[in-house]
Amino acid sequence: MSVFLDACRGEPTSFTPVWIMRQAGRYQPEYRAIREKVGFMELCRSPALCSEVAVRAVEQLNVDAAIVFSDILVVLEPLGVGFEFTKDDGPRIAQPVRTAKDVDRVVSEIELGALSYVMDAIRTTKKDLAGRVPLIGFAGAPFTLASYIIEGGSSREYHNTKSLMFSDAGAWNALMRKISDALIRYLNAQIDAGAECLQIFDSWVGALGPSDYVRYVQPHMQRIFGALGDRVPVIHFGTGNPALLPYMRRAGGHVIGLDHRCDLVETWNLLEKDGPIAVQGNLDPVLLLSSRKALLDRAEQLLEDVAGRRGHIFNLGHGVLPAAKPDDVRALVDRVHEASVRTSPARPSLLPTKA
Ligand code: 1CP
């Protein structure tokens, strides 16, 4: 019994479930204190610490789902693409993959043993959650992971990524296939370890237009969603380009994650032309850096617009920013719970107990 999982399946719920992307992270003083003592990858490799930070976020915020603490880039190691998190610049890939020859050295069938610490983190977090809320597993989508592998780190223009895609479709598809095969194994293993929902982050796919998405990305996404089937609900999230959403929806996913660049209800109506679908989103994360009143008013407005429609999971349009204040994030979650009942009179008033 979970309000979050019910909403993923489009079933009626007594209030709107909410979780926050990156709910465990640098905006929390407790997280920063742990990171003073251990490196980011050391944290990811410690199931006990991963559970501690994931469960703390649930307890502090009273959100309706936990997300395993890890990163989308950990799958690069078994793919044979070495990387590190530098102190300020984010991820650095030692030898970026730029040519067909480079693609050949990416591993075809990954050894899951290299990621056993993620499955251990899932098992430990599940045990520590003791059934309070479901646990979400996750991975990056092939385009987003390919962009790091090819650029060698974060990027603005995706110059090298698009160059490979446009100039050598064979090498591009071979790389996308290797990443997709790895993700199918990895995500199924997360379900086997106890993940009750998955989110696939295609954070940077908005760099593409619809025709290139359909040609170079969608077939790979379709294969991944097909291989995962209906074992658990899967949230398909991307940012940056609302024009891609109908094509992302056709690629697959039980829930489509919307960022703040689109109108939630308008987009939901558009997506439902293909049949019922749940949606997640989509408050602008920068509202958490403005006034508390603006934040809560906008959250309430969104809930009024949605009016208790089945299949809405409240979230930000993208991850919570490090400058957000934990008290504001908690106030947002409380307001979503409370206003989702108040603005939808048809719902029985069964609010979650306050932690
Ligand atoms: O300094 C630190 O402690 C590291 C900051 C940090 C954190 C807290 C990174 C580095 N990753 C994470 C955890 C993380 N990353 C989670 C679990 C936390 C939670 O949600 O509660 C998740 C789901 C991610 C996913 C992730 N990592 C994404 C997709 C989500 C998104 O924001 O679009 C991406 C793109 C990454 C890459 C990444 N991880 C970290 C950095 C610095 C980056 C690079 C970002 C960039 O390219 O700009």
mmCIF file of C-alpha atoms in Angstrom, residues 81-331:
data_model
loop_
_atom_site.group_PDB
_atom_site.id
_atom_site.type_symbol
_atom_site.label_atom_id
_atom_site.label_comp_id
_atom_site.label_asym_id
_atom_site.label_seq_id
_atom_site.Cartn_x
_atom_site.Cartn_y
_atom_site.Cartn_z
ATOM 1 C CA VAL A 81 35.111 4.099 -18.991
ATOM 2 C CA GLY A 82 37.210 5.367 -16.082
ATOM 3 C CA PHE A 83 36.069 8.552 -14.348
ATOM 4 C CA GLU A 84 36.395 10.550 -11.173
ATOM 5 C CA PHE A 85 34.479 13.308 -9.436
ATOM 6 C CA THR A 86 36.804 16.293 -9.166
ATOM 7 C CA LYS A 87 36.366 18.672 -6.290
ATOM 8 C CA ASP A 88 34.748 21.564 -8.166
ATOM 9 C CA ASP A 89 34.302 20.756 -11.832
ATOM 10 C CA GLY A 90 32.107 17.698 -11.424
ATOM 11 C CA PRO A 91 32.832 14.449 -13.282
ATOM 12 C CA ARG A 92 35.981 13.923 -15.388
ATOM 13 C CA ILE A 93 36.310 11.009 -17.807
ATOM 14 C CA ALA A 94 39.995 10.147 -18.295
ATOM 15 C CA GLN A 95 39.721 8.955 -21.913
ATOM 16 C CA PRO A 96 36.604 10.244 -23.652
ATOM 17 C CA VAL A 97 35.066 8.070 -26.377
ATOM 18 C CA ARG A 98 35.140 10.054 -29.642
ATOM 19 C CA THR A 99 35.618 7.609 -32.535
ATOM 20 C CA ALA A 100 34.390 4.207 -33.734
ATOM 21 C CA LYS A 101 37.663 2.740 -32.439
ATOM 22 C CA ASP A 102 37.011 4.233 -29.009
ATOM 23 C CA VAL A 103 33.496 2.713 -29.035
ATOM 24 C CA ASP A 104 35.093 -0.725 -29.587
ATOM 25 C CA ARG A 105 36.834 -0.487 -26.222
ATOM 26 C CA VAL A 106 33.543 0.074 -24.342
ATOM 27 C CA VAL A 107 32.524 -3.201 -22.656
ATOM 28 C CA SER A 108 29.676 -5.114 -24.353
ATOM 29 C CA GLU A 109 28.358 -7.247 -21.511
ATOM 30 C CA ILE A 110 28.993 -5.602 -18.183
ATOM 31 C CA GLU A 111 29.834 -7.518 -15.023
ATOM 32 C CA LEU A 112 27.235 -6.592 -12.447
ATOM 33 C CA GLY A 113 29.662 -7.486 -9.652
ATOM 34 C CA ALA A 114 31.297 -4.080 -10.153
ATOM 35 C CA LEU A 115 27.987 -2.497 -9.098
ATOM 36 C CA SER A 116 27.138 -4.832 -6.224
ATOM 37 C CA TYR A 117 27.550 -1.881 -3.826
ATOM 38 C CA VAL A 118 24.479 -0.256 -5.431
ATOM 39 C CA MET A 119 22.390 -3.395 -4.914
ATOM 40 C CA ASP A 120 23.694 -3.568 -1.327
ATOM 41 C CA ALA A 121 22.686 0.061 -0.818
ATOM 42 C CA ILE A 122 19.181 -0.802 -2.082
ATOM 43 C CA ARG A 123 18.901 -3.762 0.311
ATOM 44 C CA THR A 124 20.207 -1.794 3.302
ATOM 45 C CA THR A 125 18.005 1.234 2.565
ATOM 46 C CA LYS A 126 14.942 -0.996 2.192
ATOM 47 C CA LYS A 127 15.644 -2.636 5.520
ATOM 48 C CA ASP A 128 16.113 0.735 7.234
ATOM 49 C CA LEU A 129 12.966 2.182 5.663
ATOM 50 C CA ALA A 130 11.036 -0.764 7.130
ATOM 51 C CA GLY A 131 8.171 -0.314 4.684
ATOM 52 C CA ARG A 132 7.503 3.352 5.515
ATOM 53 C CA VAL A 133 7.724 4.472 1.874
ATOM 54 C CA PRO A 134 8.754 2.727 -1.365
ATOM 55 C CA LEU A 135 12.321 2.916 -2.663
ATOM 56 C CA ILE A 136 13.079 4.248 -6.140
ATOM 57 C CA GLY A 137 16.080 2.891 -8.044
ATOM 58 C CA PHE A 138 17.509 4.825 -10.980
ATOM 59 C CA ALA A 139 19.924 5.108 -13.871
ATOM 60 C CA GLY A 140 20.882 7.679 -16.466
ATOM 61 C CA ALA A 141 19.466 7.212 -19.960
ATOM 62 C CA PRO A 142 21.812 6.284 -22.833
ATOM 63 C CA PHE A 143 21.917 9.758 -24.434
ATOM 64 C CA THR A 144 22.741 11.454 -21.142
ATOM 65 C CA LEU A 145 25.390 8.852 -20.253
ATOM 66 C CA ALA A 146 26.814 8.977 -23.806
ATOM 67 C CA SER A 147 27.123 12.754 -23.487
ATOM 68 C CA TYR A 148 29.415 12.353 -20.445
ATOM 69 C CA ILE A 149 31.371 9.499 -22.039
ATOM 70 C CA ILE A 150 31.949 11.452 -25.259
ATOM 71 C CA GLU A 151 32.437 14.983 -23.884
ATOM 72 C CA GLY A 152 34.567 13.765 -20.964
ATOM 73 C CA GLY A 153 32.451 15.646 -18.421
ATOM 74 C CA SER A 154 29.621 18.153 -18.192
ATOM 75 C CA SER A 155 28.850 20.118 -21.344
ATOM 76 C CA ARG A 156 26.815 23.024 -22.687
ATOM 77 C CA GLU A 157 26.736 22.454 -26.417
ATOM 78 C CA TYR A 158 27.228 18.663 -26.727
ATOM 79 C CA HIS A 159 29.478 19.418 -29.657
ATOM 80 C CA ASN A 160 31.412 16.115 -29.611
ATOM 81 C CA THR A 161 28.316 14.056 -28.806
ATOM 82 C CA LYS A 162 26.328 15.428 -31.715
ATOM 83 C CA SER A 163 29.335 15.253 -34.035
ATOM 84 C CA LEU A 164 29.670 11.504 -33.466
ATOM 85 C CA MET A 165 25.897 11.059 -33.769
ATOM 86 C CA PHE A 166 25.653 12.994 -37.052
ATOM 87 C CA SER A 167 28.881 11.814 -38.665
ATOM 88 C CA ASP A 168 29.010 8.122 -37.719
ATOM 89 C CA ALA A 169 25.574 6.667 -37.007
ATOM 90 C CA GLY A 170 27.088 3.168 -36.880
ATOM 91 C CA ALA A 171 29.471 4.038 -34.056
ATOM 92 C CA TRP A 172 26.760 6.074 -32.310
ATOM 93 C CA ASN A 173 24.275 3.209 -32.380
ATOM 94 C CA ALA A 174 26.929 0.716 -31.281
ATOM 95 C CA LEU A 175 27.705 2.906 -28.250
ATOM 96 C CA MET A 176 24.013 3.443 -27.472
ATOM 97 C CA ARG A 177 23.428 -0.331 -27.721
ATOM 98 C CA LYS A 178 26.261 -1.117 -25.320
ATOM 99 C CA ILE A 179 24.993 1.437 -22.816
ATOM 100 C CA SER A 180 21.402 0.195 -23.214
ATOM 101 C CA ASP A 181 22.421 -3.446 -22.650
ATOM 102 C CA ALA A 182 24.247 -2.393 -19.493
ATOM 103 C CA LEU A 183 21.213 -0.448 -18.265
ATOM 104 C CA ILE A 184 18.824 -3.350 -18.874
ATOM 105 C CA ARG A 185 20.997 -5.596 -16.702
ATOM 106 C CA TYR A 186 21.639 -2.955 -14.080
ATOM 107 C CA LEU A 187 18.014 -1.831 -13.703
ATOM 108 C CA ASN A 188 16.702 -5.400 -13.547
ATOM 109 C CA ALA A 189 19.267 -6.098 -10.822
ATOM 110 C CA GLN A 190 18.013 -3.040 -8.914
ATOM 111 C CA ILE A 191 14.477 -4.474 -9.054
ATOM 112 C CA ASP A 192 15.785 -7.876 -7.920
ATOM 113 C CA ALA A 193 17.490 -6.135 -4.964
ATOM 114 C CA GLY A 194 14.200 -4.516 -3.943
ATOM 115 C CA ALA A 195 13.664 -1.275 -5.903
ATOM 116 C CA GLU A 196 9.900 -0.778 -6.156
ATOM 117 C CA CYS A 197 10.003 1.887 -8.868
ATOM 118 C CA LEU A 198 12.687 3.139 -11.270
ATOM 119 C CA GLN A 199 13.456 6.561 -12.659
ATOM 120 C CA ILE A 200 15.434 6.906 -15.870
ATOM 121 C CA PHE A 201 17.116 10.316 -16.012
ATOM 122 C CA ASP A 202 17.566 11.644 -19.539
ATOM 123 C CA SER A 203 18.676 14.941 -18.074
ATOM 124 C CA TRP A 204 20.463 16.308 -21.136
ATOM 125 C CA VAL A 205 18.362 14.906 -24.012
ATOM 126 C CA GLY A 206 16.694 18.318 -24.438
ATOM 127 C CA ALA A 207 19.755 19.298 -26.479
ATOM 128 C CA LEU A 208 18.138 17.420 -29.371
ATOM 129 C CA GLY A 209 15.158 18.292 -31.553
ATOM 130 C CA PRO A 210 12.321 15.828 -32.159
ATOM 131 C CA SER A 211 13.531 14.365 -35.465
ATOM 132 C CA ASP A 212 17.011 13.594 -34.105
ATOM 133 C CA TYR A 213 15.489 12.199 -30.915
ATOM 134 C CA VAL A 214 13.302 9.860 -32.967
ATOM 135 C CA ARG A 215 16.181 8.782 -35.159
ATOM 136 C CA TYR A 216 19.085 8.483 -32.738
ATOM 137 C CA VAL A 217 17.607 7.952 -29.266
ATOM 138 C CA GLN A 218 14.015 6.699 -29.251
ATOM 139 C CA PRO A 219 14.723 3.154 -30.584
ATOM 140 C CA HIS A 220 17.215 2.598 -27.765
ATOM 141 C CA MET A 221 14.790 3.899 -25.162
ATOM 142 C CA GLN A 222 12.053 1.656 -26.572
ATOM 143 C CA ARG A 223 14.317 -1.360 -26.212
ATOM 144 C CA ILE A 224 15.091 -0.531 -22.572
ATOM 145 C CA PHE A 225 11.451 0.031 -21.605
ATOM 146 C CA GLY A 226 10.473 -3.136 -23.466
ATOM 147 C CA ALA A 227 13.069 -5.168 -21.573
ATOM 148 C CA LEU A 228 11.947 -3.808 -18.196
ATOM 149 C CA GLY A 229 8.273 -4.447 -18.922
ATOM 150 C CA ASP A 230 5.817 -3.948 -16.102
ATOM 151 C CA ARG A 231 7.864 -5.397 -13.231
ATOM 152 C CA VAL A 232 7.748 -2.013 -11.436
ATOM 153 C CA PRO A 233 6.536 1.435 -12.527
ATOM 154 C CA VAL A 234 9.202 3.326 -14.465
ATOM 155 C CA ILE A 235 9.422 7.130 -14.505
ATOM 156 C CA HIS A 236 10.827 8.545 -17.754
ATOM 157 C CA PHE A 237 12.335 11.950 -17.032
ATOM 158 C CA GLY A 238 14.002 14.477 -19.312
ATOM 159 C CA THR A 239 14.592 18.213 -19.244
ATOM 160 C CA GLY A 240 15.060 21.162 -21.521
ATOM 161 C CA ASN A 241 12.818 20.574 -24.501
ATOM 162 C CA PRO A 242 9.065 20.066 -24.031
ATOM 163 C CA ALA A 243 8.721 19.338 -27.775
ATOM 164 C CA LEU A 244 10.321 15.941 -27.103
ATOM 165 C CA LEU A 245 7.740 14.840 -24.543
ATOM 166 C CA PRO A 246 5.263 13.133 -26.916
ATOM 167 C CA TYR A 247 8.160 11.162 -28.426
ATOM 168 C CA MET A 248 9.548 10.285 -25.007
ATOM 169 C CA ARG A 249 6.118 9.104 -23.989
ATOM 170 C CA ARG A 250 5.971 6.857 -27.075
ATOM 171 C CA ALA A 251 9.405 5.469 -26.173
ATOM 172 C CA GLY A 252 7.969 4.192 -22.895
ATOM 173 C CA GLY A 253 7.531 4.636 -19.175
ATOM 174 C CA HIS A 254 4.574 4.434 -16.809
ATOM 175 C CA VAL A 255 5.126 8.016 -15.632
ATOM 176 C CA ILE A 256 6.515 10.937 -17.646
ATOM 177 C CA GLY A 257 8.653 13.364 -15.630
ATOM 178 C CA LEU A 258 8.033 16.976 -16.681
ATOM 179 C CA ASP A 259 10.435 19.830 -16.077
ATOM 180 C CA HIS A 260 9.357 23.411 -15.331
ATOM 181 C CA ARG A 261 9.639 24.593 -18.935
ATOM 182 C CA CYS A 262 6.187 23.285 -19.799
ATOM 183 C CA ASP A 263 2.696 23.796 -18.428
ATOM 184 C CA LEU A 264 1.899 20.599 -16.527
ATOM 185 C CA VAL A 265 -1.819 20.326 -17.279
ATOM 186 C CA GLU A 266 -1.514 21.404 -20.908
ATOM 187 C CA THR A 267 1.279 18.888 -21.468
ATOM 188 C CA TRP A 268 -0.590 16.144 -19.610
ATOM 189 C CA ASN A 269 -3.632 16.699 -21.858
ATOM 190 C CA LEU A 270 -1.411 16.484 -24.911
ATOM 191 C CA LEU A 271 0.276 13.276 -23.707
ATOM 192 C CA GLU A 272 -3.079 11.680 -22.905
ATOM 193 C CA LYS A 273 -4.117 11.900 -26.565
ATOM 194 C CA ASP A 274 -2.239 8.568 -26.772
ATOM 195 C CA GLY A 275 -4.131 7.158 -23.739
ATOM 196 C CA PRO A 276 -3.865 7.529 -19.964
ATOM 197 C CA ILE A 277 -0.439 8.248 -18.485
ATOM 198 C CA ALA A 278 0.792 9.428 -15.087
ATOM 199 C CA VAL A 279 2.970 12.544 -14.819
ATOM 200 C CA GLN A 280 5.519 13.837 -12.333
ATOM 201 C CA GLY A 281 6.512 17.443 -11.745
ATOM 202 C CA ASN A 282 7.069 20.264 -12.182
ATOM 203 C CA LEU A 283 7.774 23.208 -9.877
ATOM 204 C CA ASP A 284 10.734 25.395 -10.873
ATOM 205 C CA PRO A 285 13.597 24.515 -8.435
ATOM 206 C CA VAL A 286 14.528 28.210 -8.283
ATOM 207 C CA LEU A 287 11.271 28.873 -6.400
ATOM 208 C CA LEU A 288 13.062 27.283 -3.438
ATOM 209 C CA LEU A 289 15.582 30.127 -3.599
ATOM 210 C CA SER A 290 12.970 32.887 -3.692
ATOM 211 C CA SER A 291 10.423 33.788 -1.006
ATOM 212 C CA ARG A 292 8.583 31.128 0.991
ATOM 213 C CA LYS A 293 5.297 32.773 0.002
ATOM 214 C CA ALA A 294 6.066 32.619 -3.722
ATOM 215 C CA LEU A 295 7.113 28.979 -3.323
ATOM 216 C CA LEU A 296 3.986 27.860 -1.478
ATOM 217 C CA ASP A 297 1.624 29.944 -3.629
ATOM 218 C CA ARG A 298 3.006 28.394 -6.796
ATOM 219 C CA ALA A 299 2.801 24.879 -5.355
ATOM 220 C CA GLU A 300 -0.800 25.494 -4.397
ATOM 221 C CA GLN A 301 -1.606 26.939 -7.823
ATOM 222 C CA LEU A 302 -0.207 23.832 -9.484
ATOM 223 C CA LEU A 303 -2.363 21.589 -7.286
ATOM 224 C CA GLU A 304 -5.429 23.708 -8.034
ATOM 225 C CA ASP A 305 -4.736 23.369 -11.755
ATOM 226 C CA VAL A 306 -4.371 19.595 -11.447
ATOM 227 C CA ALA A 307 -7.534 19.456 -9.293
ATOM 228 C CA GLY A 308 -6.971 15.979 -7.909
ATOM 229 C CA ARG A 309 -6.619 14.300 -11.310
ATOM 230 C CA ARG A 310 -5.418 10.720 -10.956
ATOM 231 C CA GLY A 311 -1.764 9.961 -11.658
ATOM 232 C CA HIS A 312 0.015 13.121 -10.506
ATOM 233 C CA ILE A 313 3.225 12.829 -8.487
ATOM 234 C CA PHE A 314 4.416 16.201 -7.235
ATOM 235 C CA ASN A 315 8.116 16.980 -7.701
ATOM 236 C CA LEU A 316 10.356 19.802 -8.837
ATOM 237 C CA GLY A 317 11.068 20.193 -12.547
ATOM 238 C CA HIS A 318 14.707 19.230 -11.833
ATOM 239 C CA GLY A 319 16.899 18.536 -8.798
ATOM 240 C CA VAL A 320 16.820 20.652 -5.638
ATOM 241 C CA LEU A 321 19.658 23.199 -5.789
ATOM 242 C CA PRO A 322 22.421 23.239 -3.130
ATOM 243 C CA ALA A 323 21.370 26.750 -1.985
ATOM 244 C CA ALA A 324 17.836 25.631 -1.013
ATOM 245 C CA LYS A 325 16.935 25.750 2.683
ATOM 246 C CA PRO A 326 15.856 22.428 4.232
ATOM 247 C CA ASP A 327 13.009 24.141 6.136
ATOM 248 C CA ASP A 328 11.594 25.496 2.890
ATOM 249 C CA VAL A 329 11.731 22.063 1.260
ATOM 250 C CA ARG A 330 9.857 20.593 4.234
ATOM 251 C CA ALA A 331 7.297 23.426 4.103
#
